[in-house]
XYZ file of C-alpha atoms in Angstrom:
362
model
C 312.337 137.123 71.829
C 308.639 136.126 71.918
C 307.671 134.319 68.730
C 304.378 132.758 67.611
C 306.278 129.662 66.447
C 307.888 129.181 69.863
C 306.187 126.961 72.442
C 306.910 125.951 76.016
C 305.867 122.610 77.504
C 306.051 122.457 81.308
C 306.089 118.962 82.810
C 304.243 119.130 86.127
C 303.127 115.591 86.898
C 305.793 114.301 89.318
C 305.170 113.320 92.932
C 308.440 114.695 94.394
C 309.008 111.711 96.677
C 312.554 112.793 97.611
C 311.024 115.894 99.245
C 308.672 113.854 101.429
C 307.199 114.574 103.976
C 306.921 118.217 102.785
C 305.967 117.089 99.282
C 302.880 114.856 99.419
C 301.066 112.798 96.798
C 298.078 115.131 96.893
C 300.250 118.274 96.722
C 303.736 117.589 95.347
C 306.650 119.970 95.389
C 305.924 121.793 92.106
C 302.858 123.311 93.788
C 304.783 124.383 96.901
C 306.732 127.515 97.756
C 309.964 125.621 98.401
C 312.197 128.701 98.161
C 310.132 131.044 100.336
C 309.576 133.418 97.404
C 305.796 133.679 97.694
C 305.399 131.642 94.492
C 305.263 127.914 93.855
C 307.934 126.304 91.682
C 305.334 125.852 88.936
C 304.393 129.534 89.037
C 308.062 130.548 88.915
C 308.631 128.305 85.882
C 305.622 129.765 84.069
C 306.741 133.345 84.760
C 310.261 132.552 83.561
C 309.099 131.959 79.982
C 306.740 134.920 79.586
C 309.097 136.663 77.173
C 309.758 133.545 75.079
C 306.353 132.882 73.540
C 302.748 134.108 73.540
C 300.781 132.970 76.625
C 298.589 130.697 74.515
C 301.718 128.766 73.456
C 302.482 127.547 76.987
C 301.298 123.984 77.638
C 301.217 122.248 81.024
C 301.347 118.443 81.148
C 300.298 116.979 84.480
C 298.586 114.006 86.044
C 294.822 114.404 85.887
C 294.756 114.359 89.700
C 296.615 117.715 89.701
C 294.580 119.510 87.029
C 292.687 121.503 89.655
C 295.882 122.701 91.320
C 297.337 123.806 87.970
C 294.188 125.825 87.235
C 294.276 127.311 90.726
C 297.903 128.407 90.429
C 297.875 129.346 86.716
C 294.378 130.685 86.016
C 295.477 132.099 82.639
C 296.025 128.592 81.234
C 293.205 127.594 78.871
C 291.656 124.134 78.644
C 293.490 123.379 75.387
C 296.807 124.189 77.077
C 296.256 121.830 80.026
C 297.232 118.292 79.033
C 296.270 115.653 81.594
C 297.753 112.183 81.839
C 295.637 109.320 83.201
C 298.719 107.302 84.227
C 302.330 108.095 85.068
C 304.423 106.730 82.218
C 307.624 108.759 82.691
C 308.718 111.590 80.401
C 308.632 110.039 76.910
C 304.807 109.695 76.633
C 304.346 113.064 78.334
C 306.618 114.765 75.793
C 305.171 112.812 72.871
C 301.633 113.885 73.753
C 302.556 117.572 73.978
C 304.815 117.658 70.914
C 302.510 115.701 68.601
C 299.605 117.920 69.693
C 301.565 121.100 68.996
C 302.842 119.701 65.680
C 299.277 118.990 64.553
C 298.498 122.703 64.898
C 301.841 124.212 63.900
C 304.346 121.989 62.034
C 306.865 124.871 62.161
C 306.857 124.983 65.964
C 310.032 125.252 68.021
C 309.405 123.613 71.375
C 311.064 124.039 74.764
C 310.358 121.214 77.222
C 311.117 121.974 80.858
C 310.476 120.496 84.283
C 308.213 122.538 86.570
C 310.279 122.223 89.731
C 313.752 123.600 89.020
C 315.346 126.721 90.467
C 317.083 129.241 88.195
C 318.641 132.293 89.801
C 320.131 134.099 86.790
C 317.137 134.394 84.499
C 318.720 136.724 81.924
C 321.586 134.271 81.388
C 319.100 131.406 81.234
C 316.988 133.094 78.562
C 320.128 133.844 76.527
C 321.043 130.149 76.664
C 317.527 129.164 75.575
C 317.700 131.677 72.710
C 320.946 130.091 71.489
C 319.256 126.687 71.481
C 316.133 127.999 69.726
C 318.269 129.459 66.938
C 320.040 126.117 66.568
C 316.776 124.223 65.964
C 314.945 126.811 63.883
C 315.967 125.262 60.557
C 317.473 122.020 61.822
C 316.265 118.721 63.254
C 318.847 118.884 66.047
C 317.715 117.677 69.463
C 319.247 120.108 71.955
C 319.597 119.798 75.694
C 321.094 122.223 78.206
C 324.177 121.217 80.170
C 325.378 122.588 83.493
C 329.038 122.600 84.540
C 329.162 120.197 87.523
C 330.325 121.532 90.863
C 330.540 118.186 92.658
C 330.396 114.433 91.834
C 326.641 114.256 92.352
C 325.155 110.802 91.710
C 321.608 112.104 91.386
C 322.102 113.753 87.982
C 322.537 112.493 84.464
C 325.870 113.358 82.804
C 326.501 114.416 79.209
C 329.857 113.975 77.488
C 330.295 116.410 74.630
C 332.679 116.964 71.734
C 334.113 120.165 70.237
C 335.279 121.331 73.651
C 337.643 123.918 72.182
C 335.243 125.135 69.503
C 333.680 128.597 69.734
C 330.343 127.150 68.581
C 328.075 127.167 71.662
C 326.045 124.246 70.285
C 328.189 121.153 70.845
C 327.597 117.609 69.666
C 326.832 115.074 72.405
C 328.982 111.931 72.550
C 327.354 110.021 75.431
C 324.637 110.195 78.065
C 325.157 108.502 81.434
C 322.191 108.411 83.787
C 323.014 108.757 87.522
C 326.482 107.167 87.721
C 327.998 105.772 90.920
C 330.239 108.152 92.874
C 333.585 106.861 91.582
C 332.476 107.272 87.972
C 331.018 110.712 88.695
C 334.397 111.771 90.121
C 336.125 110.602 86.923
C 333.642 112.604 84.875
C 334.491 115.756 86.822
C 338.222 115.178 86.501
C 337.997 114.743 82.725
C 336.311 118.111 82.178
C 334.348 116.630 79.264
C 331.066 116.117 81.093
C 328.213 118.366 82.183
C 325.046 117.726 84.152
C 321.907 117.122 82.138
C 319.493 119.878 83.211
C 316.525 117.995 81.754
C 315.551 120.989 79.579
C 315.134 120.168 75.894
C 314.736 122.326 72.784
C 313.798 121.058 69.319
C 311.447 121.734 66.460
C 308.236 119.809 65.827
C 309.553 117.989 62.782
C 312.771 116.959 64.534
C 311.171 115.490 67.647
C 308.329 113.708 65.862
C 310.891 112.151 63.491
C 313.000 111.076 66.496
C 309.969 109.380 68.056
C 309.281 107.635 64.745
C 312.906 106.437 64.589
C 313.426 105.322 68.197
C 309.976 104.871 69.775
C 307.905 104.031 66.677
C 304.952 102.518 68.541
C 304.610 105.654 70.665
C 304.926 107.868 67.595
C 302.199 105.873 65.870
C 299.946 106.116 68.921
C 300.101 109.895 69.162
C 300.091 110.600 65.425
C 297.071 108.348 64.819
C 294.949 110.389 67.249
C 295.959 113.773 65.789
C 292.388 114.397 64.650
C 291.256 114.441 68.286
C 293.645 117.178 69.436
C 291.897 120.458 70.251
C 288.482 118.740 70.265
C 286.065 117.661 72.988
C 287.135 114.036 72.398
C 290.804 114.675 73.164
C 290.868 113.650 76.813
C 288.967 110.385 76.274
C 291.073 109.348 73.295
C 294.361 110.324 74.966
C 293.349 108.293 78.028
C 292.914 105.263 75.771
C 296.241 105.954 74.051
C 298.137 106.106 77.345
C 297.082 102.561 78.176
C 299.317 101.369 75.309
C 302.379 103.507 76.173
C 305.605 102.153 77.601
C 306.933 103.563 80.860
C 310.184 105.099 79.614
C 312.066 108.374 79.933
C 312.936 110.597 76.998
C 316.606 110.118 77.960
C 316.532 106.335 77.621
C 313.996 106.267 74.807
C 315.521 108.834 72.446
C 318.376 111.008 73.708
C 320.762 108.129 74.460
C 320.098 106.503 71.072
C 320.078 109.433 68.680
C 323.235 110.627 66.902
C 321.613 114.026 66.397
C 321.808 115.307 69.981
C 323.574 118.550 70.889
C 324.163 120.453 74.108
C 324.304 124.152 74.901
C 326.305 124.889 78.032
C 324.642 127.110 80.595
C 325.705 128.968 83.716
C 322.609 130.494 85.256
C 322.418 129.425 88.885
C 320.576 126.144 88.325
C 319.346 123.500 90.746
C 316.879 120.725 90.061
C 315.750 120.902 93.705
C 315.640 117.135 93.579
C 316.241 116.551 97.242
C 316.505 118.084 100.678
C 320.269 118.063 100.230
C 320.044 120.212 97.087
C 317.782 122.679 98.921
C 320.231 122.799 101.835
C 323.002 123.647 99.372
C 321.009 126.714 98.230
C 319.897 128.045 101.595
C 321.857 130.418 103.808
C 323.668 128.596 106.580
C 325.106 129.620 109.930
C 328.757 129.283 110.920
C 328.355 125.537 111.425
C 326.632 125.047 108.047
C 323.241 124.446 109.629
C 320.036 125.761 108.109
C 316.822 126.222 110.079
C 313.864 126.646 107.708
C 310.584 127.943 109.170
C 311.235 125.998 112.358
C 311.112 126.891 116.048
C 314.401 125.201 116.888
C 317.471 125.238 119.095
C 320.581 123.562 117.697
C 323.611 122.419 119.744
C 326.924 120.842 118.741
C 325.627 119.981 115.281
C 326.840 120.841 111.797
C 325.718 120.598 108.185
C 322.124 119.930 109.269
C 318.762 121.089 107.964
C 315.832 121.552 110.345
C 312.432 122.119 108.759
C 309.031 122.546 110.378
C 305.746 124.270 109.644
C 304.584 123.962 113.230
C 305.937 126.933 115.190
C 304.039 125.794 118.281
C 306.390 122.826 118.562
C 309.948 123.431 119.768
C 312.591 121.235 118.145
C 315.884 120.679 119.959
C 318.733 119.129 117.992
C 322.025 118.037 119.561
C 325.061 116.118 118.337
C 324.060 115.577 114.720
C 326.082 115.958 111.523
C 324.649 116.086 107.984
C 321.148 115.269 109.174
C 317.686 116.318 108.102
C 315.021 116.898 110.747
C 311.710 117.482 108.970
C 308.496 117.964 110.927
C 305.450 118.363 108.701
C 301.822 117.663 109.534
C 301.653 114.038 110.728
C 305.241 112.949 109.994
C 308.598 113.600 111.647
C 311.575 112.459 109.581
C 315.103 112.281 111.032
C 317.739 110.889 108.686
C 321.072 111.430 106.965
C 320.253 114.090 104.374
C 323.011 112.919 102.004
C 321.528 109.469 101.436
C 318.969 110.409 98.778
C 318.338 106.823 97.677
C 316.884 106.067 101.123
C 313.951 108.410 100.544
C 312.315 106.081 98.038
C 312.751 103.252 100.541
C 311.111 105.353 103.261
C 308.170 106.183 101.023
C 307.730 102.570 99.886
C 307.873 101.267 103.460
C 305.414 103.878 104.716
C 303.016 102.953 101.924
C 303.292 99.253 102.717
C 303.395 99.323 106.530
C 301.732 102.552 107.671
C 299.263 103.532 104.947
C 299.063 105.769 101.901
C 297.379 108.551 103.904
C 300.840 109.457 105.226
C 302.161 110.041 101.728
């Protein structure tokens, strides 16, 4: 399956605020061993694509503050493969930088763009799905995303409505994107059977994605095409830093995927989770008879159900009684006790801590 025209771009610049206080600004969740596998999520993502392309065709895009951690965890990554962002501008500039750089070297490239912090438990099925998408974009400007059959009306995911439901063609045209709907709408999506979760994994060729940027985000396309002479030179970082100052803060979903009429989806069933929250991790972990999960904690639990207790301090005993659907997270200098289902609250917690208690706690 490995092909010199195939590339992988791993986005590794997020702060993972919904996993606070385990995920911190100086060491976010992609650099952590969330699953207890002995490998960080970033390392697992890198290993997952070893059969897809040559090692020199794997690019990591991250905030410049995390460059050292990427090098520490992925020592095989060369300087030209490590793309650092001076500012967080969401996924559109991140993807534009990587894809325009790759296109300047290989205009025939087929590019997979993936987050660094997702869990995939059926890797053979995943790679087969990716292969289907790569074949679809080899000689076509299609923009392909991977869709996951939803198991619940989750409001934390984007939803994709697709056509050709009864067709045998695994590459199906996308009708609509809906980003993080409210619960009632998410329930209607599930009932219709026409919607899948957006896994946030994209596959396209260099010509197709650069044309899409030119069509829908022309200023960004101009920015990254104008500096093409600096890619793979000693001036790249300085010039890219200057370019980022002009970029809008916008996601690839809003900027291109929702606007284009050339978007397709390949359905996948490979044990996927975006690990976007404590609740999603709880769903993956083994639970006891009362649906509680104790992760690395010295804890006693009484008359509680559907709870997650997490601690990295085995010298401290945690006693939990009378709770339902709660998270108890004890990490370094923060203890967090809250309803684990209310994911939107985590951003409020982080913002309030920053404003009232100090950034050192983040």
